[in-house]
PDB file of C-alpha atoms in Angstrom:
ATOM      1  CA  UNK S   2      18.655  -1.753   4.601  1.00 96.00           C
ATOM      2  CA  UNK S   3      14.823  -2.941   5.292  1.00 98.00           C
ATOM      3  CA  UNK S   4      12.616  -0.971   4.247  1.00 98.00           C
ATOM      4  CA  UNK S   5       8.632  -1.419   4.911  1.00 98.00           C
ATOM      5  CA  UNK S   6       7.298   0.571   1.542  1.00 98.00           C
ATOM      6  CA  UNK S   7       3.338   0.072   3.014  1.00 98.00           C
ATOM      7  CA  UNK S   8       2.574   1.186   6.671  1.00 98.00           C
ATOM      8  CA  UNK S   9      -0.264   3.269   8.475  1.00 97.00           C
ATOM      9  CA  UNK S  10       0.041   5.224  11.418  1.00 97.00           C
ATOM     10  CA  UNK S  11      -2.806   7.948  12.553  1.00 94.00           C
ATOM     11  CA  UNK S  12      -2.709  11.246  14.860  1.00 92.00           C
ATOM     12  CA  UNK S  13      -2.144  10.081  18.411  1.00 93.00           C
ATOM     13  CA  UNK S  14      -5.492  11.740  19.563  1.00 94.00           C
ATOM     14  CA  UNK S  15      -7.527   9.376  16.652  1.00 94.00           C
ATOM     15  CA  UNK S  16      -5.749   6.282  16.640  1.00 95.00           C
ATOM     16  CA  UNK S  17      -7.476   4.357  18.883  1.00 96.00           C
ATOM     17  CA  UNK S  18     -10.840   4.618  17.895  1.00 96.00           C
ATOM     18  CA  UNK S  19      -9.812   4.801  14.238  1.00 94.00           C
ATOM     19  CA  UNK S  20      -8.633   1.464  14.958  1.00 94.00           C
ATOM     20  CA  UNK S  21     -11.537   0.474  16.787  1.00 94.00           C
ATOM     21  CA  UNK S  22     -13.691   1.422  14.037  1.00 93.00           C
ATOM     22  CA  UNK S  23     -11.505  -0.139  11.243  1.00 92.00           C
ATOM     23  CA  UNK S  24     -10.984  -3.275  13.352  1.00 92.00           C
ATOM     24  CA  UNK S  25     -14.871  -4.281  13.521  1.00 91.00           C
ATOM     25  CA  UNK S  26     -15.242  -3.203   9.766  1.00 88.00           C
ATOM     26  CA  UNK S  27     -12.890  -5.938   8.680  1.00 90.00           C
ATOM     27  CA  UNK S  28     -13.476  -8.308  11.536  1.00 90.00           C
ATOM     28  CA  UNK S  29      -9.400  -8.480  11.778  1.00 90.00           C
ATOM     29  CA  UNK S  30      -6.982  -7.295  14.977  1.00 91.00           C
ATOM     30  CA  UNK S  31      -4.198  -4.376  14.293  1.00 93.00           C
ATOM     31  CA  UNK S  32      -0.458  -5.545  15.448  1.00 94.00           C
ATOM     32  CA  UNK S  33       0.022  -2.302  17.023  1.00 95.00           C
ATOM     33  CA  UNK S  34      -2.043   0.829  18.337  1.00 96.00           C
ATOM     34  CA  UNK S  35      -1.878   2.859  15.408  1.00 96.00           C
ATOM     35  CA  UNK S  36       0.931   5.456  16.101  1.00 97.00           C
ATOM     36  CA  UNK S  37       4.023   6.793  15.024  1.00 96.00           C
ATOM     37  CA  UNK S  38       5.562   5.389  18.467  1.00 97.00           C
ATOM     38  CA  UNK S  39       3.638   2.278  18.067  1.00 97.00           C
ATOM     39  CA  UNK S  40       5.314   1.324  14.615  1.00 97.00           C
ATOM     40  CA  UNK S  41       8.761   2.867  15.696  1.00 97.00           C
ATOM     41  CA  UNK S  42       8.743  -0.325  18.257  1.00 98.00           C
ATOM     42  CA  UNK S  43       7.494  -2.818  15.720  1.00 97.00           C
ATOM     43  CA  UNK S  44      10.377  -1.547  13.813  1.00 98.00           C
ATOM     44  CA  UNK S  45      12.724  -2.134  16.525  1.00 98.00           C
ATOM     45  CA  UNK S  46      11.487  -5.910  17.209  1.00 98.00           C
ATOM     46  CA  UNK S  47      11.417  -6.438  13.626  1.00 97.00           C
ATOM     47  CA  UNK S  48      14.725  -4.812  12.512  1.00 98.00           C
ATOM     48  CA  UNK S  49      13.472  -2.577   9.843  1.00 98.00           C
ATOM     49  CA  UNK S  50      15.516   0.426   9.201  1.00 98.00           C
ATOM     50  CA  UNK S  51      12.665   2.769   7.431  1.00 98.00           C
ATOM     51  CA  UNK S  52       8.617   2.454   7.077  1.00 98.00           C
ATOM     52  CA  UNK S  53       6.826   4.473   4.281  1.00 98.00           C
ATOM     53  CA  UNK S  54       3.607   5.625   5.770  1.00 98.00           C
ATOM     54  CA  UNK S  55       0.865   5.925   3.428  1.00 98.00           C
ATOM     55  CA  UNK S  56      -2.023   8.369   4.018  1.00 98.00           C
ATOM     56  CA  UNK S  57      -5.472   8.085   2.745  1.00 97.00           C
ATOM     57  CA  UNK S  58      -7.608  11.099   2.108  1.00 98.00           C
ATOM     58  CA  UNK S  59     -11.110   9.652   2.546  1.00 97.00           C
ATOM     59  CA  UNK S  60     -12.515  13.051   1.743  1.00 98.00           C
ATOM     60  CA  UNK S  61     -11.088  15.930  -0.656  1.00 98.00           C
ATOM     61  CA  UNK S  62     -10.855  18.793   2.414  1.00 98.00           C
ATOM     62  CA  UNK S  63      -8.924  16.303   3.849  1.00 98.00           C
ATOM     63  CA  UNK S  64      -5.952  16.224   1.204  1.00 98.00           C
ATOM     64  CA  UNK S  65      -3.969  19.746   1.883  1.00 98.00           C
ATOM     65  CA  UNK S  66      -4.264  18.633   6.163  1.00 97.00           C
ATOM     66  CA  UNK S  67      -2.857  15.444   5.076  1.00 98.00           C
ATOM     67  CA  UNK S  68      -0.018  16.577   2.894  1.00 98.00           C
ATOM     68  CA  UNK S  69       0.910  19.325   5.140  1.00 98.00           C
ATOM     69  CA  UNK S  70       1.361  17.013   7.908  1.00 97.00           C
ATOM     70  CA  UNK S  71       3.099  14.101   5.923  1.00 97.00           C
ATOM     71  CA  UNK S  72       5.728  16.821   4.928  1.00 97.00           C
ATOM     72  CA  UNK S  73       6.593  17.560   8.603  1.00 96.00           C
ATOM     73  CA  UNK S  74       7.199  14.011   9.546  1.00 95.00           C
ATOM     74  CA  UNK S  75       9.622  13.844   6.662  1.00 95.00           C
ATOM     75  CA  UNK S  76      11.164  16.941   7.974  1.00 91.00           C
ATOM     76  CA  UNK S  77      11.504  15.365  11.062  1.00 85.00           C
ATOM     77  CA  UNK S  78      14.795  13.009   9.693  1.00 83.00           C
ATOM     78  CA  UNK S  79      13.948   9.765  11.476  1.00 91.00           C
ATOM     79  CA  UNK S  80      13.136   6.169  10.529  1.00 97.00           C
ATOM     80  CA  UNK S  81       9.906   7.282   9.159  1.00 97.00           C
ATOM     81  CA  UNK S  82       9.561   8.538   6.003  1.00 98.00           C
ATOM     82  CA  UNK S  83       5.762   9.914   4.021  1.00 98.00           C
ATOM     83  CA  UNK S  84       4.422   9.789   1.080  1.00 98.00           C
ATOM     84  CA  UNK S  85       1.371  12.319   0.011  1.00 98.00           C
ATOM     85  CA  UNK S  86      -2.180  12.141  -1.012  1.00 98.00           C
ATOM     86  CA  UNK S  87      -4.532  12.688  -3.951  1.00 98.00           C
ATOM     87  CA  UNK S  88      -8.552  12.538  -3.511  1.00 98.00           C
ATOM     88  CA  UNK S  89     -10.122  11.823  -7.407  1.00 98.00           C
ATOM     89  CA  UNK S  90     -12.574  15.183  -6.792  1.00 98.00           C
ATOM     90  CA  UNK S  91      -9.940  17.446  -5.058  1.00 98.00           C
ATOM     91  CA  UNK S  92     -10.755  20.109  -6.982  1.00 97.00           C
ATOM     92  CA  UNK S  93      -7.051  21.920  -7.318  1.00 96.00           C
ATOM     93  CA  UNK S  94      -5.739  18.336  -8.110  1.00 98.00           C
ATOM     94  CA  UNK S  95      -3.649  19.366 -10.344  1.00 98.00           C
ATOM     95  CA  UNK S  96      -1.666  22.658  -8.339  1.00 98.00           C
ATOM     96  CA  UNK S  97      -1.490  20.418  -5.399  1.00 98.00           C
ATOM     97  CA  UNK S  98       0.356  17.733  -7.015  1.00 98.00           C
ATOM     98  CA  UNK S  99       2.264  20.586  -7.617  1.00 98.00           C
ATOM     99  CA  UNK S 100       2.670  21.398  -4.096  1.00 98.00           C
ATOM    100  CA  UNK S 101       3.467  17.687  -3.203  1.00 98.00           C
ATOM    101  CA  UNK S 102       6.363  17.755  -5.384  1.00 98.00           C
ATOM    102  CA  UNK S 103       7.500  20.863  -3.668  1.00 98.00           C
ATOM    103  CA  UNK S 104       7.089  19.913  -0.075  1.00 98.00           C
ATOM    104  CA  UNK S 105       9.816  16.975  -1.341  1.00 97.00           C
ATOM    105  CA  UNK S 106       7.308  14.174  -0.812  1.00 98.00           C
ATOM    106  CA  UNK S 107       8.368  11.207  -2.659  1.00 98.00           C
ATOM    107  CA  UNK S 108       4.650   9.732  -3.794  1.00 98.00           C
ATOM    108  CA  UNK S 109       1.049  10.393  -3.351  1.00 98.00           C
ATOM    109  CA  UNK S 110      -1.052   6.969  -1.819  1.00 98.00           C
ATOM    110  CA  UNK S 111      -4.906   6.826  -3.725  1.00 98.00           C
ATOM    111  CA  UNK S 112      -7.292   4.149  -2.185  1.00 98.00           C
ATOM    112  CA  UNK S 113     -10.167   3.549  -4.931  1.00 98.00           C
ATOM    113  CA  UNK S 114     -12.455   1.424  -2.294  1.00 97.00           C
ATOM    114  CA  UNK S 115     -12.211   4.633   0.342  1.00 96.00           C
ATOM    115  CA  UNK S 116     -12.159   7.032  -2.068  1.00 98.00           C
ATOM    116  CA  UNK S 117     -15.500   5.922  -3.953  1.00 96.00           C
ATOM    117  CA  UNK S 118     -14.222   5.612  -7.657  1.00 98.00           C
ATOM    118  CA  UNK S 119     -12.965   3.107  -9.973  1.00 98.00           C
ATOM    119  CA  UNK S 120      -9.037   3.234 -10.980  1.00 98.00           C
ATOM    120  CA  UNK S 121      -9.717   3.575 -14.667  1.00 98.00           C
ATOM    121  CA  UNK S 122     -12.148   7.128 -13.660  1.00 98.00           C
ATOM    122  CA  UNK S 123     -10.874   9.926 -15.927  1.00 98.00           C
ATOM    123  CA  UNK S 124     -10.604  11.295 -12.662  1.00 98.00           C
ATOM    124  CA  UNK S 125      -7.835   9.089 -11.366  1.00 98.00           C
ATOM    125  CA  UNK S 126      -6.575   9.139 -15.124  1.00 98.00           C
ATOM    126  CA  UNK S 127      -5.202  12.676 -15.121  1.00 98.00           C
ATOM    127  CA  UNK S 128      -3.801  12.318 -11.218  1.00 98.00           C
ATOM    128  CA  UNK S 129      -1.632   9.394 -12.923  1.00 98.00           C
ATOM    129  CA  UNK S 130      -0.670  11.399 -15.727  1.00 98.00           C
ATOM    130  CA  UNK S 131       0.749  14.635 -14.089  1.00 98.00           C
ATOM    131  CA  UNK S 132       2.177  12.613 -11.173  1.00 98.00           C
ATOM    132  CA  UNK S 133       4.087  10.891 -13.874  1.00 98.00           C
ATOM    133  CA  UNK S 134       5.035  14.579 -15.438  1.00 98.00           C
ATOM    134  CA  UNK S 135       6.225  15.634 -11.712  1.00 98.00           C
ATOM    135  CA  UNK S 136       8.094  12.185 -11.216  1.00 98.00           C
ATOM    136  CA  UNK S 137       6.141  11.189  -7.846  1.00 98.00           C
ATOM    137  CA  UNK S 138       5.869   7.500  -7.512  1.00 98.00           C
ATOM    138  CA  UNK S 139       1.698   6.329  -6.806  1.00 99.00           C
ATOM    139  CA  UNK S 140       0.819   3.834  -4.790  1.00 98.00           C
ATOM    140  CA  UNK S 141      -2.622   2.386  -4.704  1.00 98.00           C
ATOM    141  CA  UNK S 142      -4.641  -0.295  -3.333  1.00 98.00           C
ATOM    142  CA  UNK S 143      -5.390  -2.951  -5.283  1.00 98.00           C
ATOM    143  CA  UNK S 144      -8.213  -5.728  -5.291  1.00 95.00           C
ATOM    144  CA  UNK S 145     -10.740  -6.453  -2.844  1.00 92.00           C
ATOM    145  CA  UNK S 146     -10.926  -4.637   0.498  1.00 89.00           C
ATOM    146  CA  UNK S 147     -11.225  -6.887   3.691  1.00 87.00           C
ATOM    147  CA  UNK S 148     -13.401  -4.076   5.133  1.00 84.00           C
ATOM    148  CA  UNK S 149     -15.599  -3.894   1.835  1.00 85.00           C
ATOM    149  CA  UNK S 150     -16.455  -7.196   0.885  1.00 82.00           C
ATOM    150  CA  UNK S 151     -17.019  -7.699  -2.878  1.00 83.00           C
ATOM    151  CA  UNK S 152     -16.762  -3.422  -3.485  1.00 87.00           C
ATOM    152  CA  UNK S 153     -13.456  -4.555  -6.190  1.00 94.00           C
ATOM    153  CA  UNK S 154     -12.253  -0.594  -7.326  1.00 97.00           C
ATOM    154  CA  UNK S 155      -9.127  -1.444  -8.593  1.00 98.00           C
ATOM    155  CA  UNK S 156      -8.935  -4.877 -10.496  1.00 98.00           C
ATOM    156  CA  UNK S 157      -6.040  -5.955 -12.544  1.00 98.00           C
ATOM    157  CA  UNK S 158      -8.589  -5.048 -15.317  1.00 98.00           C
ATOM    158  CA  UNK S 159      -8.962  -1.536 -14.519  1.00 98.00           C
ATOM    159  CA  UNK S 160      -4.954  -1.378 -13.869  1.00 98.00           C
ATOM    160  CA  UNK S 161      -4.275  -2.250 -16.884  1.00 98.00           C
ATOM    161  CA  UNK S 162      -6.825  -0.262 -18.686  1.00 98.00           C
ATOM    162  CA  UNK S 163      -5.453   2.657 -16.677  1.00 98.00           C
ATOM    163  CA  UNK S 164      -1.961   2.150 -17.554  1.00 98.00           C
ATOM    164  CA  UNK S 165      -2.803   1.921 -21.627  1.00 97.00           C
ATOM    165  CA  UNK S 166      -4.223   5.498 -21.174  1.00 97.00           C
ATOM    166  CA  UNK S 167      -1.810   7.719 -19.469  1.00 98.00           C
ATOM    167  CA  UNK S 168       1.915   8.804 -19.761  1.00 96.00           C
ATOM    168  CA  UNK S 169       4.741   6.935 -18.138  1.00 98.00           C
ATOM    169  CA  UNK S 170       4.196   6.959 -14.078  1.00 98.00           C
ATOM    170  CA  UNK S 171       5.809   4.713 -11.523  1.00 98.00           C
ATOM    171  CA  UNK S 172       3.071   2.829 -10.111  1.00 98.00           C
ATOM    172  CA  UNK S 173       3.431   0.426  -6.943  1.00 98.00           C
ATOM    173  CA  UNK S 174       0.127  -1.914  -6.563  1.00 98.00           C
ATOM    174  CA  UNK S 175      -0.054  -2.666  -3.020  1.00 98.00           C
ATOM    175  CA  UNK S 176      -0.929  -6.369  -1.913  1.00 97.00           C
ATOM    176  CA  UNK S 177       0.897  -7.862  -5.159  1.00 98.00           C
ATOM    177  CA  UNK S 178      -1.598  -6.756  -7.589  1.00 97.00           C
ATOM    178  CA  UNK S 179      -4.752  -7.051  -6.224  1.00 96.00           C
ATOM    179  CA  UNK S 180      -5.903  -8.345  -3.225  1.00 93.00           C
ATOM    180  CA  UNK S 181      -7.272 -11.317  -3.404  1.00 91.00           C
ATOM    181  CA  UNK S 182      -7.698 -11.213  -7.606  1.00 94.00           C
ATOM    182  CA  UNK S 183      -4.305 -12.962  -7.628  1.00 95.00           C
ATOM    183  CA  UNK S 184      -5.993 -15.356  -9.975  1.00 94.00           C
ATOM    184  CA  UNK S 185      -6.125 -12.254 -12.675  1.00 97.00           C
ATOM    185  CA  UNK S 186      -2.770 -10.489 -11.831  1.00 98.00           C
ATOM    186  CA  UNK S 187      -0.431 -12.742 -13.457  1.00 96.00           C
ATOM    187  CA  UNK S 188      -2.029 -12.788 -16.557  1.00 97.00           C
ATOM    188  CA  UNK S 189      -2.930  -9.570 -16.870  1.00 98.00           C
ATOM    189  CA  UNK S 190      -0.585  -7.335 -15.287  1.00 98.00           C
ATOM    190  CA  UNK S 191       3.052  -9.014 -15.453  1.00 97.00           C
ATOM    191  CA  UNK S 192       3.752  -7.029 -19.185  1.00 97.00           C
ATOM    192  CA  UNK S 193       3.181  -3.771 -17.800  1.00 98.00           C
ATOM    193  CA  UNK S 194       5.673  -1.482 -16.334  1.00 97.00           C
ATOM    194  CA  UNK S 195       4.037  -1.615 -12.845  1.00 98.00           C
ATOM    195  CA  UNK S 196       5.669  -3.058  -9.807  1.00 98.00           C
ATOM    196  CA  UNK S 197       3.941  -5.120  -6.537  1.00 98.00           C
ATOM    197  CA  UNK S 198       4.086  -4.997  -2.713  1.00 98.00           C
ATOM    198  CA  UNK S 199       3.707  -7.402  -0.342  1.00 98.00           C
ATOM    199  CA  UNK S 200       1.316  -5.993   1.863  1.00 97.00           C
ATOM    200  CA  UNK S 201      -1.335  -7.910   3.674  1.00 93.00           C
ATOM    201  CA  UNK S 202      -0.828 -10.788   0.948  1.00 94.00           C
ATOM    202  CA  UNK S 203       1.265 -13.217   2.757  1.00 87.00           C
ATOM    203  CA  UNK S 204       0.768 -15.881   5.587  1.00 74.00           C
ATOM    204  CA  UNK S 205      -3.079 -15.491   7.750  1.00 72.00           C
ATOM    205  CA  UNK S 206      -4.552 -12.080   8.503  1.00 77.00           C
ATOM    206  CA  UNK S 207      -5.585 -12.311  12.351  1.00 80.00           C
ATOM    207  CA  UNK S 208      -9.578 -12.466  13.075  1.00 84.00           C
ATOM    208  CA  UNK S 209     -11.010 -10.851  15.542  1.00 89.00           C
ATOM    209  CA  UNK S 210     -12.476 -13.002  18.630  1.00 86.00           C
ATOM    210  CA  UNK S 211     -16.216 -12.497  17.129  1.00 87.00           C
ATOM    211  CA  UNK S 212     -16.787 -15.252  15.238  1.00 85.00           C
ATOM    212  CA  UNK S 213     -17.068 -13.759  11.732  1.00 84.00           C
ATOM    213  CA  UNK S 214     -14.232 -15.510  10.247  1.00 81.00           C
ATOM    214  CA  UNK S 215     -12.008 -18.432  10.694  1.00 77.00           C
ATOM    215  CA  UNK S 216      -8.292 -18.610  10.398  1.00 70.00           C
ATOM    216  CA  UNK S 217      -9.301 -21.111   7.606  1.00 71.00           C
ATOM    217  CA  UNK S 218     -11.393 -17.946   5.742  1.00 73.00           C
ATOM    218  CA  UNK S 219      -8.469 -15.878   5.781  1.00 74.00           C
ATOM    219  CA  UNK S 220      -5.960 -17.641   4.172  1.00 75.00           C
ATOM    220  CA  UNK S 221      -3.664 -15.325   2.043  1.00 89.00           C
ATOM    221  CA  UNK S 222      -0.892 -16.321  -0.624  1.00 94.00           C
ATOM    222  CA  UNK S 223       1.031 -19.645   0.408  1.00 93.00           C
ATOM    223  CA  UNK S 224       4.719 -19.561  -0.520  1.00 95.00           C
ATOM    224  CA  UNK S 225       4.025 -21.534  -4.100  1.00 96.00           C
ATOM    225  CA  UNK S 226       1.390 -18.684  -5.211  1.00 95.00           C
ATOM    226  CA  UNK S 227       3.664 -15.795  -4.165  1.00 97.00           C
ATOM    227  CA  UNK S 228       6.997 -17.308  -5.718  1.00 97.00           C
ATOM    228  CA  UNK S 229       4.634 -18.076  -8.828  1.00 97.00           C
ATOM    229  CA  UNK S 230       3.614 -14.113  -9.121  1.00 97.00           C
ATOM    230  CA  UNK S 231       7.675 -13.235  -7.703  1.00 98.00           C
ATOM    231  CA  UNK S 232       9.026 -14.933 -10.592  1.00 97.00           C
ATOM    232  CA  UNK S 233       5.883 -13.613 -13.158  1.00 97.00           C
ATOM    233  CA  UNK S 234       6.912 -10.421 -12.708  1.00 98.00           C
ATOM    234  CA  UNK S 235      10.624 -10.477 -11.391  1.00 98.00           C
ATOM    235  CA  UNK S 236      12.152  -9.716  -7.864  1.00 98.00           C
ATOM    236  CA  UNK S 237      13.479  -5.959  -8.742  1.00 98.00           C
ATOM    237  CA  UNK S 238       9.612  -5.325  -9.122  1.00 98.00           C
ATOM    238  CA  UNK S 239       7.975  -6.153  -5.692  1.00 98.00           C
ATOM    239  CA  UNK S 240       8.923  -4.537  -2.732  1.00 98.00           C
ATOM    240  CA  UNK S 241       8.359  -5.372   0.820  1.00 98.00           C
ATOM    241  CA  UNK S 242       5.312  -4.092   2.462  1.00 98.00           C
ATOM    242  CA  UNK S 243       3.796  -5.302   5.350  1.00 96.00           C
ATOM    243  CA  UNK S 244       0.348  -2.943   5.554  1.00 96.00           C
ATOM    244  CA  UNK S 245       0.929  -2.605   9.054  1.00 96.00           C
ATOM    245  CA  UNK S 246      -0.967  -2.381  11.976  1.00 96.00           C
ATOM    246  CA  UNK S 247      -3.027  -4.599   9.763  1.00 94.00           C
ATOM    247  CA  UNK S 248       0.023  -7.105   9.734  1.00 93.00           C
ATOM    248  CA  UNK S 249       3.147  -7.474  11.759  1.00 94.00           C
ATOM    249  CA  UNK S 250       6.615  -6.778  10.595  1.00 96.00           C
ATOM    250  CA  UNK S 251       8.686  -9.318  11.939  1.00 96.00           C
ATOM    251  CA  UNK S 252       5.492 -12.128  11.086  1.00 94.00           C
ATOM    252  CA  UNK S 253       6.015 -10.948   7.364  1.00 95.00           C
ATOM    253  CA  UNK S 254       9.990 -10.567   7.299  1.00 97.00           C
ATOM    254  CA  UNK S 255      10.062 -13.816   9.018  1.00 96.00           C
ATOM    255  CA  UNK S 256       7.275 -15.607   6.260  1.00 96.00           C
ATOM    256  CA  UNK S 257       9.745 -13.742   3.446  1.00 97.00           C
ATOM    257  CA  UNK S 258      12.789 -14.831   4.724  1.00 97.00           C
ATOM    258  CA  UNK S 259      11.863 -18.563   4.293  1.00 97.00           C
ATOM    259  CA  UNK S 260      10.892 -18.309   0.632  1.00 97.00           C
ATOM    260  CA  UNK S 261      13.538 -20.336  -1.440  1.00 97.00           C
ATOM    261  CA  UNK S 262      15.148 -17.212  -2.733  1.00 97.00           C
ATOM    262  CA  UNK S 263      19.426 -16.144  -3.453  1.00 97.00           C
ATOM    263  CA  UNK S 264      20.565 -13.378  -0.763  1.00 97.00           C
ATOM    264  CA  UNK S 265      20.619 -10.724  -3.899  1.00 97.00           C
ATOM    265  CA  UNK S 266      16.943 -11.403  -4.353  1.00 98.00           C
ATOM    266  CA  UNK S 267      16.128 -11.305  -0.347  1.00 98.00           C
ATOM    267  CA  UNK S 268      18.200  -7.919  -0.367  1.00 98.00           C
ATOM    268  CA  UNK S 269      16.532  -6.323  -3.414  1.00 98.00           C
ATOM    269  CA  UNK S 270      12.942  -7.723  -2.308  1.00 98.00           C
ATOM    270  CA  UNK S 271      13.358  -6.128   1.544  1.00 98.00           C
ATOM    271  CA  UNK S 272      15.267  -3.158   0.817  1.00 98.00           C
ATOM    272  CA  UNK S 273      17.318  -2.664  -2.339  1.00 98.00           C
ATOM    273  CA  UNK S 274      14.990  -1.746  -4.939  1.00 98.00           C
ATOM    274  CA  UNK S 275      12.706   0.193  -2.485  1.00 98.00           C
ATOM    275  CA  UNK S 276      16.449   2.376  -2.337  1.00 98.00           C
ATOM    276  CA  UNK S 277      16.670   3.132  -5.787  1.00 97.00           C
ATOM    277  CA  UNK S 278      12.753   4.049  -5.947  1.00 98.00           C
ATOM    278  CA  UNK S 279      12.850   6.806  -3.303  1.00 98.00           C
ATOM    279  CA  UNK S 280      16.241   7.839  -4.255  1.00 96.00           C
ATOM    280  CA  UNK S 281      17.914   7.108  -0.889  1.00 93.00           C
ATOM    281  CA  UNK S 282      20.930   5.004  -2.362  1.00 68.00           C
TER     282      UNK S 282
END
């Protein structure tokens, strides 16, 4: 089974001008329109059996919308499944966590850059530590932001600081470790219990026709980089993510495929370990 643990998708009547709006930010093209439909055909062309869409509440009224809507796509029973969200000054953080666990979402998704805090906030401290005591997985982004150049949130610094200070929690960082401060993640990350994605790390993001970047400026990891971090930190701890519309599916199964890996670690990098995670083997 594939399984795409990092995807965005955004209420049909939004999409395209969140898009539009997201798109200049970052100077970068989407792979597809932004909807549910327009993943569900990436999926098809790319052969991925399930996408994990992640939602990001840019605002706390927006969190109980959010969750309640994420619960009835998973309702739904198709090839997409959601996680939650958590907003660091929701102020009934802690009985909607609550709630999250009770609507049978898997995981909560927390962006530090969007949200306007740092990952080692005592704010973001106690969502880790009772979404640990609930067992929801938390993903977050990590490093730099395309669309915020130089605003850094979540560094491997903070991540590990973070970590030290609350109870056990399964945390994904999305775009192995931090985007762009894959200089820092090695060293400072690969001894904690945290695991990666692949998201929006791998191969060339695609520029916009505006002459703001290069394909030269926006290189990502090259295949010795990523197998160097792969092996740092082991295969049953990064999982496939392709941070789409912001990348394509096939382009990244296609870069991943050609990494000089055994078929065990191809199947627990694309699919297998994301299984066990969500509890769907």
């Amino acid at each position: 089974m594939i399984i795409d643990m990092h995807t965005h998708t955004f209420p049909d009547h939004i999409a395209a001008g969140t898009l539009e709006k997201l798109s200049a930010a970052s100077h970068t093209r989407p792979f597809t329109n932004g909807t549910q439909e327009g993943l569900l055909r990436s999926m098809e062309e790319a052969g991925v059996d399930l996408s994990l869409v992640l939602p990001v509440a840019t605002a706390p009224r927006q969190v109980e919308r959010i969750n309640d809507r994420s619960a009835q796509l998973n309702q739904s029973g198709g090839k997409l499944l959601s996680f939650g969200c958590m907003h660091p000054d929701f102020p009934g953080w802690r009985e909607e966590l609550a709630r999250v666990k009770a609507l049978g979402l898997k995981g909560i998704k927390l962006h530090p850059v969007y949200q306007g805090a740092d990952f080692d906030d005592p704010r973001y401290l106690r969502i880790l530590d009772r979404a640990g005591e609930l067992g929801l997985l938390v993903t977050t982004h990590a490093g730099d932001d395309v669309g915020f150049p130089g605003a850094v949130r979540c560094s491997p610094e903070m991540v590990r600081r973070a970590v030290e200070q609350v109870g056990p929690v399964t945390l994904i960082l999305a775009h192995m470790g931090g985007w762009r401060n894959w200089d820092r993640v090695e060293t400072t990350l690969a001894s904690l219990p945290v695991f990666l994605d692949t998201s929006f790390s791998t191969g060339r993001m695609a520029p916009l026709d505006d002459g703001y970047y290069q394909p030269q400026d926006l290189e990502l990891l090259d295949p010795p980089r990523f197998m160097k971090l792969l092996r740092a930190f082991g295969v049953q701890r990064v999982l496939f993510g392709s941070d789409s519309p912001w990348s394509g599916q096939k382009q990244s199964l296609e870069w991943l495929r050609a990494l000089p890996m055994s078929q065990g670690e191809q199947r627990a990098l694309l699919g297998g370990t994301a299984e066990r995670l969500l509890g769907l083997g």
